[in-house]
Short mmCIF file of C-alpha atoms and ligand atoms in Angstrom, two decimals:
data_model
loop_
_atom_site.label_atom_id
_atom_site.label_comp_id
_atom_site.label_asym_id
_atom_site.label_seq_id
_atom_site.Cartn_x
_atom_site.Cartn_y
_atom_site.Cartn_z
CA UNK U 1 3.87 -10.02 -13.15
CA UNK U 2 3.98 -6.19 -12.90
CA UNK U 3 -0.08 -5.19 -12.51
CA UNK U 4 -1.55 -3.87 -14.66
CA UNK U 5 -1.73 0.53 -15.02
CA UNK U 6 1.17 0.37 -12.07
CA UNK U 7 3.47 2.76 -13.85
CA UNK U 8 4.23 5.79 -12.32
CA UNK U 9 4.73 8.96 -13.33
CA UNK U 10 8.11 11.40 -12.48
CA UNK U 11 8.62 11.28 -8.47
CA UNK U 12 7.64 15.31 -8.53
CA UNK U 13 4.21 14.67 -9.99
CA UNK U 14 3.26 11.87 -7.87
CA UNK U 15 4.78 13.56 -4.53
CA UNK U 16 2.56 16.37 -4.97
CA UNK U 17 -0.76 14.09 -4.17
CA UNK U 18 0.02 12.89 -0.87
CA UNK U 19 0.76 14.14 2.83
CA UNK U 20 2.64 10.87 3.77
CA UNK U 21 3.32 11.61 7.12
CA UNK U 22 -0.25 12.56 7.76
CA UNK U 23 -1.86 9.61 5.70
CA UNK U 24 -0.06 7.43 7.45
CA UNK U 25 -1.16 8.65 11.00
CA UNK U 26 -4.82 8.61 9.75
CA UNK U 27 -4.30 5.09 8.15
CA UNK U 28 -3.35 3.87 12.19
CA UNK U 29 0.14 3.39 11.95
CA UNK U 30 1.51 4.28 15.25
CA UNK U 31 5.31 4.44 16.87
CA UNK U 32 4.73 1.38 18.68
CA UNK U 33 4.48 -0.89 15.02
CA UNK U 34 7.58 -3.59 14.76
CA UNK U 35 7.55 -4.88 10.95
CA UNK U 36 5.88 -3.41 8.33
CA UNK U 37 5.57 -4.04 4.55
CA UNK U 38 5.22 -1.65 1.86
CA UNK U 39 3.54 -3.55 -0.62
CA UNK U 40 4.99 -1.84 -4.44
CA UNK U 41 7.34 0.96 -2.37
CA UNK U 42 7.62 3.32 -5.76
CA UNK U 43 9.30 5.72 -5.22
CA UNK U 44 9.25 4.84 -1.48
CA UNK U 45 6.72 8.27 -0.60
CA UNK U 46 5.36 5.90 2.23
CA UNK U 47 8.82 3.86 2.98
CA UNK U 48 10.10 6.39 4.57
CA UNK U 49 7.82 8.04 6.94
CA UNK U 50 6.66 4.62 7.62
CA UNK U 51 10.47 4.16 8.83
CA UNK U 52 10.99 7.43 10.57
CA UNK U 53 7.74 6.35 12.72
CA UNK U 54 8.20 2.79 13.43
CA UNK U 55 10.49 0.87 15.40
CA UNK U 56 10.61 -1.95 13.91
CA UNK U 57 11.85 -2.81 10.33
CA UNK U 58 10.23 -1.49 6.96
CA UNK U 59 10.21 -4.15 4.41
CA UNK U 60 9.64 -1.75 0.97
CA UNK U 61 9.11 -4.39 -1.68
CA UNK U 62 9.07 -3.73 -6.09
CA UNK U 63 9.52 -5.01 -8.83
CA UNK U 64 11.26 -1.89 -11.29
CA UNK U 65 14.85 -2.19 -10.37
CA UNK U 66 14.37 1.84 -10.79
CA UNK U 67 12.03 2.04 -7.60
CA UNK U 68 13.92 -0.39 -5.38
CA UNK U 69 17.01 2.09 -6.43
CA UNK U 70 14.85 5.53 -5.67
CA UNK U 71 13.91 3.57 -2.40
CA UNK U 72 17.13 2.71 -0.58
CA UNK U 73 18.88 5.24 -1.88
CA UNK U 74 16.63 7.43 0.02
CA UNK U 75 16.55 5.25 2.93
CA UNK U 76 20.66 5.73 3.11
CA UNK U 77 20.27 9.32 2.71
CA UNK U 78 18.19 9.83 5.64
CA UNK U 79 20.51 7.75 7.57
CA UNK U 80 17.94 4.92 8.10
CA UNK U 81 18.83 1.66 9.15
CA UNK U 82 15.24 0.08 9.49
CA UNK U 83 14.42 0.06 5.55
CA UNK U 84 14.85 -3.54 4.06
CA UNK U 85 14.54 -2.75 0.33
CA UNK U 86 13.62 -5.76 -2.23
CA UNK U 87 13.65 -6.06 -5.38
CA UNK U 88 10.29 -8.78 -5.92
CA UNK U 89 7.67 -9.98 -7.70
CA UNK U 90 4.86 -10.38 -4.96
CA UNK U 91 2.37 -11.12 -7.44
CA UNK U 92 3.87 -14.45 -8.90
CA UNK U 93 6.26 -15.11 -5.88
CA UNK U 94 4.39 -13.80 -2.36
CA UNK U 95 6.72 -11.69 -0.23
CA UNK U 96 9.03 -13.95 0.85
CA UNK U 97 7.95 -13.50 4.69
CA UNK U 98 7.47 -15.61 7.24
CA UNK U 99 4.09 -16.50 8.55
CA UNK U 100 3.11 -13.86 11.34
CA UNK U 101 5.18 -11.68 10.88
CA UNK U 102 4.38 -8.52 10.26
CA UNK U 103 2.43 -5.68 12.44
CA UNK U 104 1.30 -3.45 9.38
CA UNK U 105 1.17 -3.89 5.83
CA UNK U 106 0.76 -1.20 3.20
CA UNK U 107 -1.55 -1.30 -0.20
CA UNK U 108 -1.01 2.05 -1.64
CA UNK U 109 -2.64 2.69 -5.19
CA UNK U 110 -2.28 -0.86 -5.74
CA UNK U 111 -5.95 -2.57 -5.32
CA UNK U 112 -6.63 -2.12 -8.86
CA UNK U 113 -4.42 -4.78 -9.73
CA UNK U 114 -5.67 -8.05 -11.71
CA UNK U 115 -6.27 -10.80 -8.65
CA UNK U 116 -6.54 -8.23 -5.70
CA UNK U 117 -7.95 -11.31 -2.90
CA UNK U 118 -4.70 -13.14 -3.89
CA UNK U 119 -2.88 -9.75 -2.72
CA UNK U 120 -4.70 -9.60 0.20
CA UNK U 121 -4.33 -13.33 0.90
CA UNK U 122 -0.78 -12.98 0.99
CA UNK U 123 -1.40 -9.62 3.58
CA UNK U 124 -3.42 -11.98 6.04
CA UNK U 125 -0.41 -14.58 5.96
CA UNK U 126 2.29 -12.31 6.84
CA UNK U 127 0.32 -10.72 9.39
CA UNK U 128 0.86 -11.26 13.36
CA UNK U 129 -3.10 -11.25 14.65
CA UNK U 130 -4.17 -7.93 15.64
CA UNK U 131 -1.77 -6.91 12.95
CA UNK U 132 -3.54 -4.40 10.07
CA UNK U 133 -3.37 -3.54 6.67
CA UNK U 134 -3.82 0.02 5.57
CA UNK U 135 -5.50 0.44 2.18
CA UNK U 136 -5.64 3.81 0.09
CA UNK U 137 -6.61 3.90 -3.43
CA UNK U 138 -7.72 7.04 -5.73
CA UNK U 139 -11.12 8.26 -5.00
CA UNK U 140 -13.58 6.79 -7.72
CA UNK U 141 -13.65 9.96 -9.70
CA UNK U 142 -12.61 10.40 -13.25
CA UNK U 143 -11.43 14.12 -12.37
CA UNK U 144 -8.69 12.69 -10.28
CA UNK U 145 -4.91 13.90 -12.22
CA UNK U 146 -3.53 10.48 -11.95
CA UNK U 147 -5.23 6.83 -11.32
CA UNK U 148 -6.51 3.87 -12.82
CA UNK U 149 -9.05 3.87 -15.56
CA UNK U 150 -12.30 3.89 -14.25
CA UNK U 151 -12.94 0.79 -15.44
CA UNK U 152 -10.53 -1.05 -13.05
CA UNK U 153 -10.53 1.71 -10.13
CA UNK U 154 -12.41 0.22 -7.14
CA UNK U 155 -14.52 1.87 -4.84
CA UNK U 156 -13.94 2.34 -1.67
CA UNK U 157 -16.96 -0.13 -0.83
CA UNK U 158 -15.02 -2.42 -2.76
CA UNK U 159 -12.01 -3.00 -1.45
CA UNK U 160 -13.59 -3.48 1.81
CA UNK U 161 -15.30 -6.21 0.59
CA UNK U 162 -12.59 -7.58 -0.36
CA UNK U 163 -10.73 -7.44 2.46
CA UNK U 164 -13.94 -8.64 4.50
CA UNK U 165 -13.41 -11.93 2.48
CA UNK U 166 -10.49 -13.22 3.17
CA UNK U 167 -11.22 -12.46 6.85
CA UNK U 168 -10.16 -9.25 7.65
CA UNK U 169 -12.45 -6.96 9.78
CA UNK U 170 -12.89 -3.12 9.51
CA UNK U 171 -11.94 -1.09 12.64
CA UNK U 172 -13.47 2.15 11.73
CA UNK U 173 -16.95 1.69 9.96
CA UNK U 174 -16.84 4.29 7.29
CA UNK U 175 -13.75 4.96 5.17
CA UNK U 176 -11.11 7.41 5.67
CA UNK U 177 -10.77 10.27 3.74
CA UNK U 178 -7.41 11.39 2.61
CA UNK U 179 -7.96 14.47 0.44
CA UNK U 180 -7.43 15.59 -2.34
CA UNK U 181 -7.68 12.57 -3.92
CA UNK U 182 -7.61 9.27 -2.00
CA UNK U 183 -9.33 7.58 0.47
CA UNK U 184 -8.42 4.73 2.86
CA UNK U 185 -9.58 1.83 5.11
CA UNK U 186 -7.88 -0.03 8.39
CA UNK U 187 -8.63 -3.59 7.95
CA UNK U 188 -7.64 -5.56 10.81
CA UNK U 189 -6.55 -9.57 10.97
CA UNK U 190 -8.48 -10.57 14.16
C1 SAM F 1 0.99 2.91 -8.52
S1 SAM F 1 2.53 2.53 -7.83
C2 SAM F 1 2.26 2.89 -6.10
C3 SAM F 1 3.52 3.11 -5.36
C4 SAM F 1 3.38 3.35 -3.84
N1 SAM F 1 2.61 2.29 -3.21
C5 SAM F 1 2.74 4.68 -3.60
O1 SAM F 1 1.53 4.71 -3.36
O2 SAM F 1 3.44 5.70 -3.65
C6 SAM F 1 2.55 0.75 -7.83
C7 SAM F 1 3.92 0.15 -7.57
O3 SAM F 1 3.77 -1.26 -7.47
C8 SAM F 1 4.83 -1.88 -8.18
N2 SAM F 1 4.38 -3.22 -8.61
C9 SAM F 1 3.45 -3.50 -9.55
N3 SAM F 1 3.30 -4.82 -9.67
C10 SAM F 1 4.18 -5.40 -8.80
C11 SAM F 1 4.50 -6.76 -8.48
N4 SAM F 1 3.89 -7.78 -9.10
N5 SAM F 1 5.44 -6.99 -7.54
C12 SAM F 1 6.08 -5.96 -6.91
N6 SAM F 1 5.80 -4.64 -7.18
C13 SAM F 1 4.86 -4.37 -8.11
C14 SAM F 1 5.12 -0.93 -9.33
O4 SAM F 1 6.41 -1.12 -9.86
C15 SAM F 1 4.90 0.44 -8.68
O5 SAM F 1 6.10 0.94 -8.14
#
């Protein structure tokens, strides 16, 4: 099930919000990272810094047959060989991963959704210990061009919290500001 006020607007508009390369620094993802899992790629913004960076394999996973598309053909065009683009329902099916897997995991603009623990559930399971998650959501501010409604837009305070329950544990104690209009946390799986 596609969650809910996931659309996304043309790949111009939504390009303009982010500095990928530097969010991603900030959010801890370093060279040394073997798999990681972009959790609702879009228009694969993150995918592919993520895979210029890493040396291990980016797993860019959605469920519009357009954004899997947008995403590999991208990845082919930048002559990438360490994107591994699926088309997937994560939310009714998981990720398909094995247990342990993973290094880093990536919940972009996507905390909003219906169940988010479930989400993060499936996070911890893929994830080798040590391994982190990077979370970045719009800041909780109806001015914001894009996002949620406010009604469903966590706060940063939130997802932490979240995260927190199912066991994760916050590296950095305050959250990460990623201006204009996001903010982020490192969560880490001890
Ligand atoms: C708001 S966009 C964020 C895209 C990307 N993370 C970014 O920040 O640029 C959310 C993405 O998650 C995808 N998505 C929503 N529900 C999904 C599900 N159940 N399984 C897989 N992908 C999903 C949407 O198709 C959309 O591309």
């Amino acid at each position: 099930m596609k969650t809910r006020e996931s659309g996304m607007p043309d790949e111009s508009m939504w390009s303009g919000f982010f500095s990928p390369a530097e969010t991603l620094t900030k959010l801890g993802l370093t060279a040394s990272c073997g798999a990681v899992v972009d959790f609702g790629c879009g228009y694969g913004t993150f995918t592919i810094p993520a895979a210029r960076l890493v040396r291990g394999t980016v797993h860019a996973l959605d469920i519009e047959a357009d954004m899997v598309d947008a995403t590999r053909r991208k990845a082919e065009d930048a002559g990438l060989s360490n994107v591994r683009v699926v088309r997937r329902d994560f939310v009714a099916d998981g990720t398909g991963l094995p247990d342990g897997s993973a290094d880093y995991a990536m919940l972009f603009n996507l905390l909003h959704c219906e169940q988010p623990e479930v989400l993060l559930r499936e996070v911890w399971r893929i994830l080798l210990p040590g391994g982190r998650v990077g979370i970045m959501h719009w800041n909780h501010d109806p001015s914001t061009p894009r996002g949620p409604s406010m009604d469903i837009r966590p706060r940063p305070e939130q997802c932490r919290e979240w995260a927190e329950r199912v066991g994760f544990i916050h590296q950095v104690s305050d959250k990460i500001e990623l201006p204009p209009y996001h903010y982020g946390w490192v969560m880490e799986k001890p």
